Short mmCIF file of C-alpha atoms in Angstrom, two decimals:
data_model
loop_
_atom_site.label_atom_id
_atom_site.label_comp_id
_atom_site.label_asym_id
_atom_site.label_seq_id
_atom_site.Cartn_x
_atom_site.Cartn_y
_atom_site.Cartn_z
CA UNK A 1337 0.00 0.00 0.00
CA UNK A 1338 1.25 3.66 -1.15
CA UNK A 1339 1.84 6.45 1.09
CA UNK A 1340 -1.47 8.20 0.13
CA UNK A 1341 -3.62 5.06 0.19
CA UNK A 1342 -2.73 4.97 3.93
CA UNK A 1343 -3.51 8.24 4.50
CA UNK A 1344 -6.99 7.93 3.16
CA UNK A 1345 -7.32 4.54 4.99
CA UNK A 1346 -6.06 6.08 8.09
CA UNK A 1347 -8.80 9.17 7.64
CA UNK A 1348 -11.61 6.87 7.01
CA UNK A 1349 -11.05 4.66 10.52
CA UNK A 1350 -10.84 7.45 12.87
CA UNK A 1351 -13.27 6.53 15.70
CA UNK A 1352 -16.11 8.48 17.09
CA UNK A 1353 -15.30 11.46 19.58
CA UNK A 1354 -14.94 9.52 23.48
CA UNK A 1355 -14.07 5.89 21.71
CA UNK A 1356 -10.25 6.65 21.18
CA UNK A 1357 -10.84 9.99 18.46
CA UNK A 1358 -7.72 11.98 20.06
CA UNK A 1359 -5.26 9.89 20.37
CA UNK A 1360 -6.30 8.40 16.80
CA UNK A 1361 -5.60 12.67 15.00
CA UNK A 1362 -1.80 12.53 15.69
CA UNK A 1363 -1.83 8.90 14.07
CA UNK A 1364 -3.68 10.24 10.99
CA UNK A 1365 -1.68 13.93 11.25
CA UNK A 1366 1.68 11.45 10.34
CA UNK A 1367 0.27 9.09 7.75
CA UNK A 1368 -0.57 12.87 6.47
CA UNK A 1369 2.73 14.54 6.13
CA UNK A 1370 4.40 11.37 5.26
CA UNK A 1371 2.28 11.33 2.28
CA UNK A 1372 2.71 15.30 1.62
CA UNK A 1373 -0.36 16.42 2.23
CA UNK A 1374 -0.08 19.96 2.41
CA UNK A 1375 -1.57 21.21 6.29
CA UNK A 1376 -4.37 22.84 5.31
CA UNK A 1377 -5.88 20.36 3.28
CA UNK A 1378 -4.65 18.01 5.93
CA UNK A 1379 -6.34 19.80 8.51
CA UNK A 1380 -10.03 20.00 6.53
CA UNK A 1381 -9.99 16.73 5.81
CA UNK A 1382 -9.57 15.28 9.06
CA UNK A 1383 -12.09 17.90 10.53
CA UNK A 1384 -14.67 16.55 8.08
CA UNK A 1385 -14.12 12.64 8.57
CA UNK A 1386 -14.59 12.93 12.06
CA UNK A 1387 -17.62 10.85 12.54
CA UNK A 1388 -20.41 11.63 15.40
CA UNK A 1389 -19.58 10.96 19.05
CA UNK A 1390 -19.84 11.44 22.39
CA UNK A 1391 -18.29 15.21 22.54
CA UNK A 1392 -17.26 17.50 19.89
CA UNK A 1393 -13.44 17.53 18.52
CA UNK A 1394 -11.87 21.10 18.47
CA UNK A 1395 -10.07 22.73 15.85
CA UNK A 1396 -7.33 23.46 18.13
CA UNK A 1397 -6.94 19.43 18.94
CA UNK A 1398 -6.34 19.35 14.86
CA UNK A 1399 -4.27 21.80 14.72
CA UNK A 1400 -2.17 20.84 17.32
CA UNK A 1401 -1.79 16.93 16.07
CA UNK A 1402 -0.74 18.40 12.98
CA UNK A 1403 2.13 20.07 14.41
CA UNK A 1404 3.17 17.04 16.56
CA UNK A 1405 3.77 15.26 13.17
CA UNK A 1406 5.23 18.10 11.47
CA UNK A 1407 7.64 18.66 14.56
CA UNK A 1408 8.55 14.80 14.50
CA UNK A 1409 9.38 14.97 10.34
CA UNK A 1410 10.83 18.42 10.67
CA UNK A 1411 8.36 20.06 8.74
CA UNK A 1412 7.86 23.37 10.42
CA UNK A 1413 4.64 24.55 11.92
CA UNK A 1414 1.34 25.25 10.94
CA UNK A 1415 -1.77 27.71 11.85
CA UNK A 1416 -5.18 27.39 10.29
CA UNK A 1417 -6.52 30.06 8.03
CA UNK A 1418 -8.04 33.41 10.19
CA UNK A 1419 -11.77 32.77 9.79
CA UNK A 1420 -14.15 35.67 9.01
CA UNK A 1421 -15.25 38.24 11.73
CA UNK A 1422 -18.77 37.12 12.57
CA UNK A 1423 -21.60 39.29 11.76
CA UNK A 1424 -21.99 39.19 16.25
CA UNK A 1425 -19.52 40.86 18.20
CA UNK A 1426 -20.49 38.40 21.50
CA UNK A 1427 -21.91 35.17 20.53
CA UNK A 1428 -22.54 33.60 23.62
CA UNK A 1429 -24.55 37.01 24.85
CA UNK A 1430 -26.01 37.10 21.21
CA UNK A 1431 -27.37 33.60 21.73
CA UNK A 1432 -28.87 34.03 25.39
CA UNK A 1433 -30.65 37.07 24.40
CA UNK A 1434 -32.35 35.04 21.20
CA UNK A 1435 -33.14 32.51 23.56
CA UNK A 1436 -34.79 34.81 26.01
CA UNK A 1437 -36.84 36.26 22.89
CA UNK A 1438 -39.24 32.96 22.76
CA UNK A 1439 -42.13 32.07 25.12
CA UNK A 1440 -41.72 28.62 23.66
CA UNK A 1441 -39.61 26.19 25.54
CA UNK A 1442 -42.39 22.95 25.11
CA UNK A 1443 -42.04 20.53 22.82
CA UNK A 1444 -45.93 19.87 22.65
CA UNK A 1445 -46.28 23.96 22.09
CA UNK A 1446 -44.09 23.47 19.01
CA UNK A 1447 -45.64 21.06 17.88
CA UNK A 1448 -48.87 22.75 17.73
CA UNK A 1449 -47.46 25.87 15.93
CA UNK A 1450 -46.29 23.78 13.20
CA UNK A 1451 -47.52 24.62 10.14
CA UNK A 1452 -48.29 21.33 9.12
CA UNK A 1453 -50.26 19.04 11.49
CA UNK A 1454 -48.00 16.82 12.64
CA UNK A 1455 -49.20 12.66 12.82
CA UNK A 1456 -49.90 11.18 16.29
CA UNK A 1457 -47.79 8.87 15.45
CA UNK A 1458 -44.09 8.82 15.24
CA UNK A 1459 -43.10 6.17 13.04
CA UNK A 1460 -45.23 7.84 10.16
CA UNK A 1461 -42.94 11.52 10.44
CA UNK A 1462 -40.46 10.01 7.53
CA UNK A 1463 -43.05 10.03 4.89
CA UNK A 1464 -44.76 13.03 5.34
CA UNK A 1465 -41.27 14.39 5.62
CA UNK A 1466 -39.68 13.79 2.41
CA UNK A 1467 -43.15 14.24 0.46
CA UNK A 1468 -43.21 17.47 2.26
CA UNK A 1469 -39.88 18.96 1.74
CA UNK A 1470 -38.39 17.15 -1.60
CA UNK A 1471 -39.92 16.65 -5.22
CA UNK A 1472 -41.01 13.04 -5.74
CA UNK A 1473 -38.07 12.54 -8.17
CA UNK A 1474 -35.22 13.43 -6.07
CA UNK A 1475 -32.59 10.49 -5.39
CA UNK A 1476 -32.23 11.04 -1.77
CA UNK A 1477 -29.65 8.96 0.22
CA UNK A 1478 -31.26 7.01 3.41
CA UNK A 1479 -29.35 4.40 5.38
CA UNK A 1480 -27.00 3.94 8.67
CA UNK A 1481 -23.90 6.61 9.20
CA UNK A 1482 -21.00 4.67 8.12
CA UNK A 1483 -22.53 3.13 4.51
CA UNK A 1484 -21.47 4.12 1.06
CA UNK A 1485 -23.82 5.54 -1.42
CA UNK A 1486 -25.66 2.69 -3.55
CA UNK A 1487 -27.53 3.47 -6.61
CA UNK A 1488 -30.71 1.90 -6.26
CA UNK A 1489 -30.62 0.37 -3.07
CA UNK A 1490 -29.80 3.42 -0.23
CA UNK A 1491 -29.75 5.85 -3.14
CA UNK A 1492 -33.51 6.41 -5.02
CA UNK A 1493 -36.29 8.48 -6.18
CA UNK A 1494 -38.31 10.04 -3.13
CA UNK A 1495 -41.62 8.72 -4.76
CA UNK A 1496 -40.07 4.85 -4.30
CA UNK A 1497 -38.68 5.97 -0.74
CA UNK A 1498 -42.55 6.38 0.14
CA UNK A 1499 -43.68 3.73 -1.61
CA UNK A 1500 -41.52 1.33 0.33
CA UNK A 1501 -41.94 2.90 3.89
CA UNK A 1502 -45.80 2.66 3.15
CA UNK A 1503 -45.43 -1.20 2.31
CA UNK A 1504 -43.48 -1.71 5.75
CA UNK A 1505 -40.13 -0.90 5.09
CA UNK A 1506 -37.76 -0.55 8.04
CA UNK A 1507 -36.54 2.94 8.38
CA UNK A 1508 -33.08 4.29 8.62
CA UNK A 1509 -31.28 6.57 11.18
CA UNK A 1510 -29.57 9.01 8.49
CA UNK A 1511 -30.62 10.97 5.79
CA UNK A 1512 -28.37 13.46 3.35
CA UNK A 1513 -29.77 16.62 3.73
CA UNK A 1514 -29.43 17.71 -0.45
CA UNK A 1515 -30.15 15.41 -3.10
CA UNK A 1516 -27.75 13.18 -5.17
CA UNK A 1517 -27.36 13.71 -8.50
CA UNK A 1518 -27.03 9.48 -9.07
CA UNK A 1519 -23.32 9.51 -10.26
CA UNK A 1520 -20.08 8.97 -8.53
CA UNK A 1521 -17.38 12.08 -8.53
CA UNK A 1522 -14.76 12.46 -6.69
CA UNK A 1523 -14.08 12.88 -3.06
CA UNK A 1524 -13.22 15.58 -1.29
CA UNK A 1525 -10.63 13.65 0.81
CA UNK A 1526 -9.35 12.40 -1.96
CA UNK A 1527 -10.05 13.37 -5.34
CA UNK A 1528 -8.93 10.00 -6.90
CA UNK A 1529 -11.42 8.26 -5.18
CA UNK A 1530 -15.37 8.59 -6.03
CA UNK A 1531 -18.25 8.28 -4.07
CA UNK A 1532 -22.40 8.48 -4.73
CA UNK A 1533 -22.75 10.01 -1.32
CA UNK A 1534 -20.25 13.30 -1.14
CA UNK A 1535 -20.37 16.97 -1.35
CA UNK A 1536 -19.09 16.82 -5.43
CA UNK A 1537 -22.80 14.92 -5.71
CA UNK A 1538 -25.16 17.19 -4.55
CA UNK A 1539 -27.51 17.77 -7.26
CA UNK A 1540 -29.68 20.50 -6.15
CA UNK A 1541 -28.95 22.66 -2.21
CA UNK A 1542 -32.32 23.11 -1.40
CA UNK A 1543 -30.91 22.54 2.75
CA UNK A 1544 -28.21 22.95 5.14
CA UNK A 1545 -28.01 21.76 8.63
CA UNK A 1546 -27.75 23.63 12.11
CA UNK A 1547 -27.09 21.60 15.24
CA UNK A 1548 -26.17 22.32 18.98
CA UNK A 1549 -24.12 20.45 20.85
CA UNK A 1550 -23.54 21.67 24.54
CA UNK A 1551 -27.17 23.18 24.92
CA UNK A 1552 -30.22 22.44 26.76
CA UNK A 1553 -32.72 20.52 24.72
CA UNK A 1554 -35.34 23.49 26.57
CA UNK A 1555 -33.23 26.13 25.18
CA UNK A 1556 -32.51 24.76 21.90
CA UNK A 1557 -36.10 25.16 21.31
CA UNK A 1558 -36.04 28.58 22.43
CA UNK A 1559 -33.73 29.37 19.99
CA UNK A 1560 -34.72 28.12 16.81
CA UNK A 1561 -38.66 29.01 17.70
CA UNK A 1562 -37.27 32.89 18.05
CA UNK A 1563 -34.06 33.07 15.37
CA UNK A 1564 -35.41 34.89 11.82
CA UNK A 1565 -34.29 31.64 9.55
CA UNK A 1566 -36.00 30.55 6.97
CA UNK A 1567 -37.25 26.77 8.98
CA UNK A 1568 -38.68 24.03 7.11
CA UNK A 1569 -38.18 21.37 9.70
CA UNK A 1570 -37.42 20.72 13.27
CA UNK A 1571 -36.04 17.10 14.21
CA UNK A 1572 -36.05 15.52 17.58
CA UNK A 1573 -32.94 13.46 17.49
CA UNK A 1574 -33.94 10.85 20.00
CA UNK A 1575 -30.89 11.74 21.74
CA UNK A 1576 -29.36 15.14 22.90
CA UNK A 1577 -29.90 17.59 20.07
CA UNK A 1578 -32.20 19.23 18.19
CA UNK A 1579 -31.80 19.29 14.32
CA UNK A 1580 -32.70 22.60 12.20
CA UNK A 1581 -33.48 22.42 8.34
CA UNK A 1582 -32.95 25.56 6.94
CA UNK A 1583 -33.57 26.72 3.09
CA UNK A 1584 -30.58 27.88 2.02
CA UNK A 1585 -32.39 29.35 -1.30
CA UNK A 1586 -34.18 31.81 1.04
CA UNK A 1587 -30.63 33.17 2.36
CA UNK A 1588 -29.02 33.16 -1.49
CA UNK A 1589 -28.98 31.89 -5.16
CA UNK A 1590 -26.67 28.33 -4.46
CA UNK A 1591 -26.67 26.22 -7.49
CA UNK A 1592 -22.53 25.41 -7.51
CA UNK A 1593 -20.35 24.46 -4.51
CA UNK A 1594 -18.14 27.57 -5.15
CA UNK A 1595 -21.80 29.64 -4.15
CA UNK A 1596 -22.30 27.01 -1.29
CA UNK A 1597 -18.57 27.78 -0.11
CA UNK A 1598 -19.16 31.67 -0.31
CA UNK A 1599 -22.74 31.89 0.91
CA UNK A 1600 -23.17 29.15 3.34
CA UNK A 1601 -20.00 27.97 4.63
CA UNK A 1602 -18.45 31.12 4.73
CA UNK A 1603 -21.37 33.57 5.42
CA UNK A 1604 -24.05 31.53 7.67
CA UNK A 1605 -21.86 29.35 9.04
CA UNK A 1606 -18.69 31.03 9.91
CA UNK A 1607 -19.55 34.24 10.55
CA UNK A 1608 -23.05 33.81 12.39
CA UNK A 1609 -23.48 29.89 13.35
CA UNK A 1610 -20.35 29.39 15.04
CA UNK A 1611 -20.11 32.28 16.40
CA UNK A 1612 -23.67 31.08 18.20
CA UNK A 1613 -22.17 28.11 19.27
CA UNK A 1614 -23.62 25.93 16.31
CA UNK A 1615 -21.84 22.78 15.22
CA UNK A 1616 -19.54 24.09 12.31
CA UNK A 1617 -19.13 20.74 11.31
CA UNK A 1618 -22.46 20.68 9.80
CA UNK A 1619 -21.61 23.08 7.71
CA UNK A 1620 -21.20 21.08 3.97
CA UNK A 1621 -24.04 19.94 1.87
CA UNK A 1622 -24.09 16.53 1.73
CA UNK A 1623 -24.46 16.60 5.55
CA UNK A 1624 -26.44 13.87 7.41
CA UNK A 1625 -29.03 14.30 9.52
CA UNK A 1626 -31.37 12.06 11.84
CA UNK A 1627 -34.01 10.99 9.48
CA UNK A 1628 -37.67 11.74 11.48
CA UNK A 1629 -39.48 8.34 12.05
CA UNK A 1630 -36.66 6.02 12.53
CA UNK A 1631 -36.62 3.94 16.08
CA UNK A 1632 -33.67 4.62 17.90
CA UNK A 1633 -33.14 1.11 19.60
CA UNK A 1634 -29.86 2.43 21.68
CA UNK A 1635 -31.81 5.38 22.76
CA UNK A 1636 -35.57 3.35 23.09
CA UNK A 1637 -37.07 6.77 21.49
CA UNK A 1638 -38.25 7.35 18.32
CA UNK A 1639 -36.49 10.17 16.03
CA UNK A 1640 -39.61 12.86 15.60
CA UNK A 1641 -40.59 15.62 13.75
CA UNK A 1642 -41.36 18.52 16.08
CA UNK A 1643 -42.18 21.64 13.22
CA UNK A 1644 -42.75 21.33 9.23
CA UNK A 1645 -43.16 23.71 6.64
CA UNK A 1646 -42.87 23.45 3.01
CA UNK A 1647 -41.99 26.66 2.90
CA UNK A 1648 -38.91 28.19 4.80
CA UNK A 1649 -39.79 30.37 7.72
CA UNK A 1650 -39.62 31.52 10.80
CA UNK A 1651 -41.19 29.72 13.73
CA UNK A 1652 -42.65 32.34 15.30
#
């Protein structure tokens, strides 16, 4: 096996955040260097095959694994890119006062102000979901966090998605937030490999993602009840977090990844999400979420929609 074949192998077993993820970035910072890698591109693409876990990964862990190995090669150092000045001069204070803006902090209050009326049943949210939110011909990726992207089996037409859940099809705990365009193209992490499932096969970005981490599940409904974002869904996880679908056509025109990169990446995300305190790992569009419906057996709770609206907009 090459030098860069290692690398990639290395990137694609680092385990989840609080099963061994730490110790694992200096590991995959050497296999890095020693296959030339230039920093930068080392550091994004270990930030973005981190998988979910147990407590988030700072940039500053990254950054400082990838010095280790340059240190131990005699490399020199390196410092991430400055990001952009957020658009809030105190995010923490910024995000307390939105918070403090909603009277809703109930789950069964949300779900009453959602624009569609939500099933009394739980296990019928991923249906209405996709025929609510997607066109019945977009492929839309569904299956479990670690599988590849397979034409025709995880990867199809919303209108057979529905068809199948209808007839008793088991769900799935993930869903890619954009849909595919059906073809393979080249990964991010490595542009000689292809994929069905990446960011280089998003077909249209109708979606991106916004997720807390270290916040109350009561104020994370504060906050996305009183923030002005264009909503279409609200997601009970079935575990800590809240997930937020936001229309990203509603913020501005995104029909290339060089437009996602300026307008959402750089603009939402950077400069007002994380700023907030909003997972900036959500922050490309072929990001998973928790797919509404789907039986979380580790967690005995069922994944549920909590707001819907075809249309982007605020909550309140």
């Amino acid at each position: 096996m090459d030098k860069l074949s290692r690398y990639q192998e290395a990137l694609q077993q680092i385990p989840s955040p609080g099963c061994g993820c730490h110790v694992s970035l200096l590991s995959v910072a050497n296999h890095g260097i020693i296959a030339e890698i230039d920093p930068g591109k080392l550091f994004d693409d270990i930030k973005q095959n981190i998988p979910e876990g147990s407590r988030k990964i700072f940039d500053r862990e990254i950054q400082d694994a990838i010095n280790k190995a340059l240190a131990d090669h005699d490399k020199g150092t390196f410092t991430p890119k400055p990001k952009p000045a957020p658009v809030v001069d105190n995010g923490k204070e910024a995000l307390r006062k939105i918070i403090n803006q909603s009277p809703i902090k109930d789950e069964a209050d949300l779900w009453e102000l959602s624009p569609i009326r939500l099933h009394n049943a739980p296990k019928d949210d991923s249906g209405l979901f996709l025929k609510t939110l997607f066109d019945e011909n977009d492929l839309i990726w569904i299956d479990e966090f670690g599988e590849i992207g397979k034409p025709g089996e995880n990867i199809k037409p919303v209108i057979e998605w529905i068809e199948e859940l209808q007839n008793g099809r088991k769900t799935a705990p993930h869903i890619i937030v954009n849909p595919l365009t059906g073809k393979p193209a080249p990964k991010k992490s490595n542009p000689d490999e292809m994929t069905y499932r990446g960011d280089n096969c998003i077909s249209t970005f109708k979606y991106c993602l916004g997720e807390f981490d270290n916040l109350s599940h009561e104020d994370q409904i504060r906050f996305w009840t009183a923030v002005r974002l264009p909503i279409v869904a609200l997601i009970d996880t079935g575990g800590k977090s809240i997930h937020a679908w936001v229309d990203v056509q509603k913020l501005a025109p995104v029909s290339t990844s060089e437009e996602w990169e300026k307008n959402i990446k750089n603009r939402l995300y950077d400069r007002l999400f994380t700023p907030l305190g909003i997972d900036g790992a959500c922050a490309n569009p072929a990001r998973l979420s928790r797919l509404p419906g789907h039986f979380r057996e580790e967690k005995g709770k069922f994944q549920r929609l909590l707001w819907l609206s075809p249309e982007g907009r605020p909550v309140l």
